[in-house]
Amino acid sequence: MDFIAAPARAQDQSGGLMAARKRKMSRRIFAPPAASALARLAALTLLSGCATLEQQGVRPPPPSPPIAAPKAIVDTPQQAERKKLIALYGGEYQWPKAQTYLNQVLIRLAKASDTPTQPYRVTILNSAVVNAFALPSGDLFVTRGLLALANDTSEVAAVMAHEIAHVTARHALLRAEKEKTEAVIAQAARVIESRQKGDEVQATAARTIASYSRLQEFEADRIGITVIARAGYDPFGASRFLSSLARSSQMRAELIGQKDSGAPDILATHPSTPERIAASLQVARQFGAPGIGGVARQPYLNAIDGMIFGDDPVDGAIRGRKFIHPRLGFSFEAPEGYMLENSAQAVLGVADGGAEALRFDSVRAPPGKTLKDYLTSGWIDGLVASSIHESDVNGLPAVFADARAGEWNFRVAVIAFNGDLYRLIFAIKAMTPEASRRFDEAIASFRPMTEEEKRLAQPLRLRLAMAGPGDTAATLAAKMVLTDRPIEQFELLNGLDSDQVKPGEDYKIVAY
């Protein structure tokens, strides 16, 4: 439900509060597409250029000996695409232990692939999103979030081999060629027959391409499992990782009150996770029974021990319902029942299964404008003029208003702090007195950070905890700083279906 898109019409050129945040790509290799409760406001970028002016009426100097013009360093399309992807996911994450270990795994996988002479490179991205993807050049990318979810070397090898399969099977190039062909056919249909017919052809093409991509995913899974088996890794690592991915998706849906129907989306570019798990198990069984091949669990855990978990506090940190930004020096707390997500350019929150939501972002304060001038400058549609009033939030100048668009009601606040304007927008269908009170309390929570919040803003990290005699999932989960369903999160983080803790083994926990 894109209900923020109706009243919010962003015309600010600032880049927003999370300008340096990781971006979510439209194409996810291992992560299934997830619907967002909020639509992103469009960010406009202004480009400026400079010109060289010739001096008039001045005698030109005598000619000088010709000097070779310096050669401009221009990125190849592949290099430019690589840089773009890294920027969209928050930059490279520097963790030498993991980087070295992944390189060793990649060398082993490349040798076992169908194109052992193809050069490959793996980059860790500074993102909590569980994702991995590849470029036709052989560049592989994995996020911190994916490394945190994987539990042994065979699982992360399965992900990397899946990406290698996309490269060797030329999936990206084949998909691009098919998209171009379908676009030409749709355009021709518009010209020859009618626009309606062209739209029908385009819709059919979209379903065809989606189906095509789903087949590519199955093929990449099959090739990837074959490669890890050849390389000596456990071929069942792929199905284990996909199972953890499914559990992660289900837990997130439950935390925000959404129930996953399990029905596959015909337009999704990926098969549903249960389909992939079943297919992966079938391929793995061709190599033998479970237990064959190496898993190398402890070396992998050692490689990721100490990595940042979740959001990088440099770009703001979510702690339960609280959002803290140590660099910008503020915090605010969402109403009870909200799950927050630090997205590309804003903090987004949903509650009650998407029946209500919030968006929080910032813009540079425009010079010479009052807060009321800014609020009424056209970036929000449907403002109720009689509701606009000025006040303060914890001593900070602020302006408030209500807005309406279709069946949705909005509470809007703009707060001035350290030269920026912070915008809070709440959306709900029925703005009851109780909902209005909750939203106003959340707005009133915006304030400069306290010393205690500065401590909370330290990065959360993956740590290893060795299970002792008598330890259970509950006792180890008690060592974590996560407050939402800690036992379930501990079991998910460690791929445990039930209390299978073994004394003497290391387990991942989340701590400072």
XYZ file of C-alpha atoms in Angstrom:
512
model
C 0.000 0.000 0.000
C 1.793 3.064 -1.232
C -0.142 5.429 0.976
C 2.670 7.905 1.601
C 3.050 8.504 -2.111
C -0.344 10.209 -2.225
C 0.248 13.187 0.119
C 4.025 13.331 -0.084
C 5.447 14.893 -3.218
C 9.127 15.378 -2.478
C 10.728 18.305 -4.248
C 13.746 18.684 -1.974
C 17.208 18.356 -3.472
C 19.097 17.615 -0.285
C 19.511 13.879 -0.619
C 17.820 13.324 2.734
C 18.807 12.056 6.139
C 20.109 8.710 4.950
C 21.938 9.955 1.844
C 24.859 7.686 2.642
C 22.685 4.719 3.493
C 22.740 1.432 1.664
C 20.241 1.152 -1.167
C 18.090 -1.872 -1.850
C 18.437 -3.187 -5.343
C 15.440 -4.236 -7.390
C 17.120 -7.551 -8.242
C 17.979 -9.798 -5.309
C 19.628 -13.108 -5.913
C 19.075 -14.853 -2.592
C 16.670 -12.475 -0.844
C 13.002 -12.765 -1.856
C 11.297 -9.488 -2.805
C 9.465 -7.909 0.138
C 6.640 -5.393 -0.166
C 7.235 -2.139 1.730
C 4.465 -0.386 3.642
C 5.774 2.987 2.517
C 6.629 4.336 -0.914
C 9.964 6.091 -1.280
C 9.848 9.804 -1.967
C 11.698 10.616 -5.162
C 15.051 12.317 -4.696
C 16.043 14.838 -7.332
C 19.687 15.574 -8.040
C 20.787 18.847 -9.556
C 23.801 18.756 -11.822
C 25.876 21.852 -12.461
C 28.626 22.477 -14.996
C 31.307 25.062 -15.629
C 32.378 26.857 -18.804
C 35.652 28.343 -19.935
C 35.464 32.036 -20.930
C 37.960 33.507 -23.381
C 39.544 36.845 -22.547
C 38.547 39.494 -25.106
C 40.972 42.089 -26.607
C 44.132 40.409 -25.326
C 46.969 39.511 -27.710
C 47.527 35.813 -27.589
C 50.946 34.656 -26.349
C 53.396 33.079 -28.796
C 52.678 29.439 -29.462
C 54.305 26.974 -27.149
C 55.661 23.592 -28.095
C 52.834 21.039 -28.211
C 52.309 19.208 -24.943
C 50.659 15.840 -24.909
C 47.193 16.179 -23.395
C 46.777 14.155 -20.216
C 44.673 11.079 -20.704
C 41.442 11.150 -18.740
C 40.880 8.121 -16.595
C 37.476 6.818 -17.589
C 35.854 3.852 -15.930
C 34.817 1.010 -18.161
C 31.086 0.212 -18.029
C 31.922 -2.771 -15.816
C 33.933 -0.631 -13.382
C 31.209 2.017 -13.298
C 28.553 -0.601 -12.545
C 30.690 -2.074 -9.793
C 31.165 1.328 -8.140
C 27.452 2.049 -8.430
C 26.486 -1.187 -6.713
C 28.992 -0.680 -3.917
C 27.684 2.847 -3.309
C 24.077 1.660 -3.287
C 24.872 -0.823 -0.527
C 26.709 1.524 1.826
C 30.222 0.948 0.505
C 32.681 -1.865 1.064
C 32.857 -3.392 4.521
C 36.445 -3.879 5.594
C 36.847 -7.068 7.614
C 40.135 -8.687 6.555
C 39.509 -12.037 8.270
C 36.294 -12.618 6.368
C 37.641 -11.169 3.118
C 40.653 -13.480 3.166
C 38.513 -16.482 3.993
C 35.955 -15.765 1.251
C 38.761 -15.345 -1.272
C 40.087 -18.788 -0.369
C 36.621 -20.295 -0.822
C 36.166 -18.449 -4.112
C 39.435 -19.802 -5.538
C 38.334 -23.311 -4.680
C 34.913 -22.799 -6.263
C 36.311 -21.212 -9.412
C 38.546 -24.210 -10.019
C 35.521 -26.508 -9.714
C 33.334 -24.404 -12.035
C 32.781 -24.912 -15.748
C 34.955 -21.841 -16.473
C 38.008 -22.229 -14.226
C 39.954 -19.530 -16.107
C 37.290 -16.847 -15.538
C 38.578 -14.285 -13.002
C 36.321 -13.692 -9.993
C 36.357 -11.191 -7.151
C 34.182 -11.059 -4.039
C 33.309 -7.849 -2.185
C 31.647 -7.563 1.222
C 29.033 -4.808 1.320
C 28.275 -2.738 4.406
C 24.588 -3.636 4.526
C 22.410 -5.519 6.985
C 20.169 -6.667 4.133
C 20.506 -10.382 3.344
C 21.579 -10.277 -0.282
C 24.098 -11.421 -2.861
C 24.476 -10.735 -6.548
C 26.961 -10.902 -9.419
C 27.982 -8.884 -12.452
C 28.846 -10.467 -15.816
C 32.450 -9.339 -15.223
C 32.844 -11.937 -12.471
C 32.379 -9.480 -9.604
C 30.527 -11.144 -6.734
C 28.957 -9.218 -3.853
C 27.742 -10.452 -0.472
C 26.331 -8.325 2.330
C 27.170 -8.374 6.018
C 23.605 -9.464 6.622
C 24.047 -12.557 4.504
C 27.317 -13.500 6.197
C 25.614 -13.177 9.582
C 22.804 -15.526 8.523
C 25.105 -18.223 7.080
C 26.342 -20.795 9.587
C 29.209 -22.601 7.919
C 31.504 -22.519 4.915
C 29.349 -24.832 2.795
C 26.394 -22.445 3.154
C 28.302 -19.346 2.084
C 29.999 -21.407 -0.639
C 26.530 -22.298 -1.949
C 25.649 -18.614 -2.185
C 28.882 -17.769 -4.008
C 28.565 -20.757 -6.342
C 25.013 -19.653 -7.142
C 26.399 -16.268 -8.194
C 29.193 -17.882 -10.221
C 26.478 -19.868 -12.003
C 24.729 -16.650 -13.017
C 28.016 -15.501 -14.569
C 28.888 -18.747 -16.349
C 25.329 -19.155 -17.689
C 25.339 -15.512 -18.879
C 21.968 -14.955 -17.188
C 22.248 -11.162 -16.949
C 23.108 -10.806 -20.640
C 20.410 -13.217 -21.752
C 17.810 -11.466 -19.619
C 18.811 -8.056 -21.006
C 18.524 -9.355 -24.568
C 15.070 -10.795 -23.850
C 13.894 -7.535 -22.229
C 15.001 -5.574 -25.308
C 13.217 -7.975 -27.640
C 9.989 -7.850 -25.615
C 10.146 -4.028 -25.485
C 10.444 -3.835 -29.293
C 7.482 -6.191 -29.731
C 5.345 -4.179 -27.296
C 6.206 -0.916 -29.055
C 5.359 -2.395 -32.430
C 2.010 -3.586 -31.096
C 1.207 -0.047 -29.933
C 1.992 1.427 -33.347
C 0.337 -1.218 -35.508
C -2.734 -2.003 -33.428
C -3.557 0.149 -30.395
C -2.158 1.369 -27.111
C -4.408 -1.038 -25.228
C -3.063 -3.933 -27.271
C 0.476 -2.704 -26.671
C -0.150 -2.614 -22.917
C -1.517 -6.161 -23.042
C 1.582 -7.326 -24.914
C 3.815 -5.529 -22.393
C 2.012 -7.174 -19.455
C 2.422 -10.573 -21.094
C 6.096 -9.804 -21.687
C 6.545 -8.917 -18.007
C 5.144 -12.301 -16.991
C 7.340 -14.026 -19.569
C 10.495 -12.301 -18.314
C 9.536 -13.056 -14.697
C 9.064 -16.723 -15.569
C 12.366 -16.628 -17.454
C 14.129 -15.231 -14.376
C 12.567 -17.884 -12.141
C 13.952 -20.577 -14.436
C 17.371 -18.890 -14.244
C 17.248 -19.049 -10.444
C 16.538 -22.760 -10.497
C 19.335 -23.262 -13.006
C 21.781 -21.219 -10.881
C 20.842 -23.287 -7.819
C 21.439 -26.531 -9.716
C 24.779 -25.415 -11.163
C 25.888 -23.928 -7.848
C 25.176 -27.112 -5.890
C 27.084 -29.126 -8.478
C 30.060 -26.780 -8.137
C 30.227 -26.918 -4.322
C 29.975 -30.713 -4.444
C 32.891 -30.829 -6.910
C 34.830 -28.483 -4.638
C 34.366 -30.861 -1.703
C 31.750 -28.878 0.214
C 28.506 -30.267 1.592
C 25.926 -29.977 -1.243
C 23.164 -29.704 1.360
C 24.560 -26.328 2.450
C 22.357 -24.608 -0.145
C 19.089 -25.985 1.252
C 20.167 -25.176 4.825
C 20.861 -21.567 3.922
C 17.599 -21.251 2.013
C 15.776 -22.643 5.056
C 17.376 -19.978 7.254
C 16.397 -17.357 4.682
C 12.779 -18.522 4.776
C 12.734 -18.405 8.575
C 14.254 -14.926 8.549
C 11.585 -13.678 6.143
C 8.809 -15.271 8.171
C 10.075 -13.809 11.453
C 10.271 -10.334 9.960
C 6.704 -10.651 8.641
C 5.480 -11.733 12.070
C 7.283 -8.866 13.814
C 5.431 -6.315 11.666
C 2.148 -8.178 11.916
C 1.976 -9.526 8.373
C 1.130 -13.141 7.656
C 2.893 -14.745 4.722
C 0.344 -16.579 2.613
C 3.083 -18.681 1.066
C 1.509 -18.249 -2.355
C 4.119 -17.634 -5.059
C 3.922 -14.315 -6.896
C 3.696 -14.964 -10.624
C 5.518 -11.678 -11.320
C 8.265 -12.341 -8.772
C 11.694 -12.762 -10.317
C 12.464 -15.591 -7.916
C 10.723 -18.864 -7.153
C 9.239 -19.079 -3.671
C 11.767 -20.240 -1.103
C 9.988 -23.576 -0.370
C 10.210 -24.391 -4.083
C 13.934 -23.669 -4.099
C 14.539 -25.690 -0.931
C 12.767 -28.725 -2.391
C 14.614 -28.421 -5.705
C 17.975 -27.905 -3.939
C 17.461 -31.016 -1.799
C 16.672 -33.046 -4.903
C 19.892 -31.924 -6.597
C 21.993 -32.482 -3.457
C 20.694 -36.056 -3.036
C 22.192 -36.916 -6.419
C 25.623 -36.652 -4.746
C 24.787 -38.757 -1.705
C 23.081 -38.682 1.665
C 23.306 -35.757 4.135
C 26.680 -35.615 5.838
C 28.849 -35.849 2.741
C 31.270 -33.067 1.960
C 32.883 -30.548 4.274
C 30.978 -27.892 6.206
C 33.970 -26.143 7.878
C 31.777 -24.505 10.514
C 34.389 -23.312 13.015
C 36.734 -21.651 10.468
C 33.779 -19.727 9.074
C 32.600 -18.591 12.509
C 36.137 -17.455 13.331
C 36.212 -15.398 10.118
C 33.028 -13.438 10.927
C 33.604 -13.130 14.686
C 33.449 -9.422 15.613
C 31.726 -8.153 12.451
C 29.092 -5.424 12.801
C 25.565 -6.813 13.067
C 22.564 -4.863 11.815
C 22.757 -1.174 10.954
C 26.068 0.657 10.925
C 25.626 3.366 13.609
C 27.501 5.845 11.422
C 24.249 6.108 9.476
C 21.957 5.762 12.464
C 21.104 2.817 14.676
C 17.784 1.153 15.462
C 17.457 -0.112 19.010
C 14.005 -1.615 19.374
C 11.557 1.246 18.730
C 14.250 3.880 19.136
C 16.287 5.411 16.323
C 19.604 7.016 17.322
C 21.919 8.964 15.046
C 25.241 9.616 16.824
C 26.773 11.629 13.982
C 23.800 13.990 13.731
C 23.214 13.884 17.477
C 19.503 13.109 17.892
C 17.108 10.311 18.771
C 13.411 9.590 18.516
C 11.143 6.710 19.546
C 8.340 5.185 17.489
C 4.989 4.263 19.049
C 4.436 0.869 20.655
C 4.088 -1.933 18.127
C 6.182 -0.352 15.372
C 9.038 -2.130 13.612
C 11.604 0.300 12.232
C 13.760 -0.093 9.163
C 16.622 2.209 8.148
C 16.151 2.420 4.392
C 17.873 4.256 1.582
C 16.827 7.801 2.404
C 14.572 7.505 5.418
C 13.651 5.599 8.522
C 10.471 3.660 7.770
C 8.163 2.016 10.261
C 5.062 -0.140 10.049
C 2.600 -1.449 12.618
C -0.598 -3.479 12.708
C 0.295 -5.413 9.574
C 0.789 -2.263 7.516
C -2.459 -0.593 8.636
C -0.378 2.317 9.904
C 3.105 3.539 9.157
C 5.644 6.292 9.593
C 8.365 7.928 7.566
C 11.180 9.977 9.093
C 13.757 11.869 7.036
C 15.524 15.224 6.783
C 16.218 18.043 4.359
C 18.522 21.052 4.506
C 16.672 24.070 5.901
C 15.911 26.421 2.967
C 17.348 29.898 3.598
C 14.919 32.724 4.304
C 11.899 30.482 4.914
C 9.979 29.963 8.125
C 8.953 26.479 9.138
C 5.370 27.275 8.134
C 6.583 28.540 4.745
C 8.420 25.279 4.203
C 5.498 23.113 5.324
C 3.171 24.826 2.854
C 5.700 24.966 -0.022
C 4.098 22.078 -1.925
C 5.993 18.942 -0.878
C 2.913 17.585 0.928
C -0.451 17.250 -0.793
C -3.745 17.384 1.049
C -2.690 19.645 3.927
C -5.583 20.703 6.145
C -4.933 24.456 6.447
C -6.870 24.839 9.701
C -4.662 22.205 11.407
C -1.347 24.001 10.822
C 0.187 25.326 14.036
C 3.664 26.191 15.314
C 5.143 25.159 18.638
C 8.304 23.407 19.826
C 9.561 19.910 20.548
C 11.865 19.776 23.555
C 12.809 23.410 22.945
C 13.320 22.916 19.181
C 11.174 24.975 16.755
C 8.520 22.869 15.076
C 5.412 23.078 12.929
C 2.573 20.542 12.808
C -0.345 19.760 10.503
C -2.770 17.092 9.371
C -3.217 15.931 5.788
C -5.706 13.744 3.956
C -5.390 11.785 0.728
C -7.983 9.255 -0.328
C -8.776 6.960 2.552
C -5.596 7.857 4.457
C -5.077 10.431 7.201
C -1.670 11.846 8.058
C -0.028 13.580 10.982
C 2.941 15.688 9.825
C 5.656 17.384 11.878
C 8.711 19.370 10.775
C 11.356 20.041 13.441
C 14.366 22.358 13.078
C 17.633 21.048 14.528
C 21.229 22.054 13.775
C 20.478 23.576 10.380
C 18.348 20.685 9.126
C 14.606 20.088 9.024
C 13.472 16.699 10.308
C 10.194 15.455 8.883
C 7.935 12.921 10.621
C 4.893 11.636 8.732
C 2.423 9.185 10.279
C -0.254 7.474 8.195
C -3.413 5.712 9.307
C -6.866 5.238 7.835
C -8.841 6.390 10.879
C -7.173 9.161 12.886
C -8.779 8.349 16.226
C -7.998 10.369 19.372
C -5.922 7.425 20.630
C -3.906 7.224 17.401
C -3.418 10.983 17.419
C -2.112 10.795 20.994
C 0.369 8.025 20.112
C 1.670 9.944 17.114
C 2.041 13.154 19.115
C 3.976 11.293 21.818
C 6.353 9.887 19.198
C 6.893 13.356 17.719
C 7.562 14.713 21.210
C 10.288 12.064 21.703
C 12.600 13.783 19.168
C 15.493 15.323 21.080
C 19.274 15.683 21.226
C 21.000 12.440 22.236
C 21.649 11.672 25.873
C 24.843 10.131 27.233
C 23.056 6.822 27.728
C 21.880 6.876 24.103
C 25.428 7.518 22.952
C 26.393 4.270 24.666
C 23.471 2.474 22.976
C 24.687 3.814 19.643
C 27.787 1.636 19.736
C 27.720 -0.922 16.913
C 26.239 -4.312 17.675
C 28.616 -7.109 16.763
C 28.597 -10.828 16.127
C 30.400 -12.565 18.974
C 31.110 -16.227 19.623
C 29.962 -17.830 22.846
C 31.026 -21.367 23.703
C 28.240 -23.503 25.155
C 29.045 -25.015 28.510
C 27.477 -27.992 30.275
C 23.851 -27.195 30.952
C 23.680 -24.333 28.484
C 20.533 -24.049 26.373
C 19.321 -21.760 23.624
C 17.639 -19.695 26.342
C 20.805 -19.256 28.445
C 22.895 -18.293 25.425
C 20.162 -15.998 24.083
C 20.187 -14.222 27.437
C 23.708 -13.024 26.619
C 22.449 -11.137 23.562
C 21.391 -7.482 23.529
C 18.478 -8.154 21.159
C 15.163 -7.649 22.921
C 12.609 -8.854 20.329
C 12.093 -12.622 20.653
C 15.754 -13.263 21.614
C 15.500 -17.073 21.791
C 13.984 -17.303 18.315
C 16.568 -14.859 16.978
C 19.370 -16.901 18.555
C 18.048 -20.105 16.966
C 17.659 -18.373 13.591
C 21.134 -16.875 13.793
C 22.597 -20.322 14.439
C 20.372 -22.442 12.174
C 18.858 -24.374 15.069
C 15.420 -25.932 14.633
C 15.058 -26.541 18.364
C 17.259 -26.510 21.451
C 20.192 -28.363 19.850
C 22.978 -26.603 21.745
C 26.041 -28.829 22.155
C 28.552 -28.220 24.961
C 31.984 -27.181 23.708
C 30.719 -25.655 20.445
C 30.718 -21.966 19.559
C 27.492 -20.145 18.748
C 26.820 -16.688 17.320
C 25.361 -14.107 19.661
C 24.788 -10.365 19.226
C 26.537 -8.106 21.740
C 28.463 -4.852 21.929
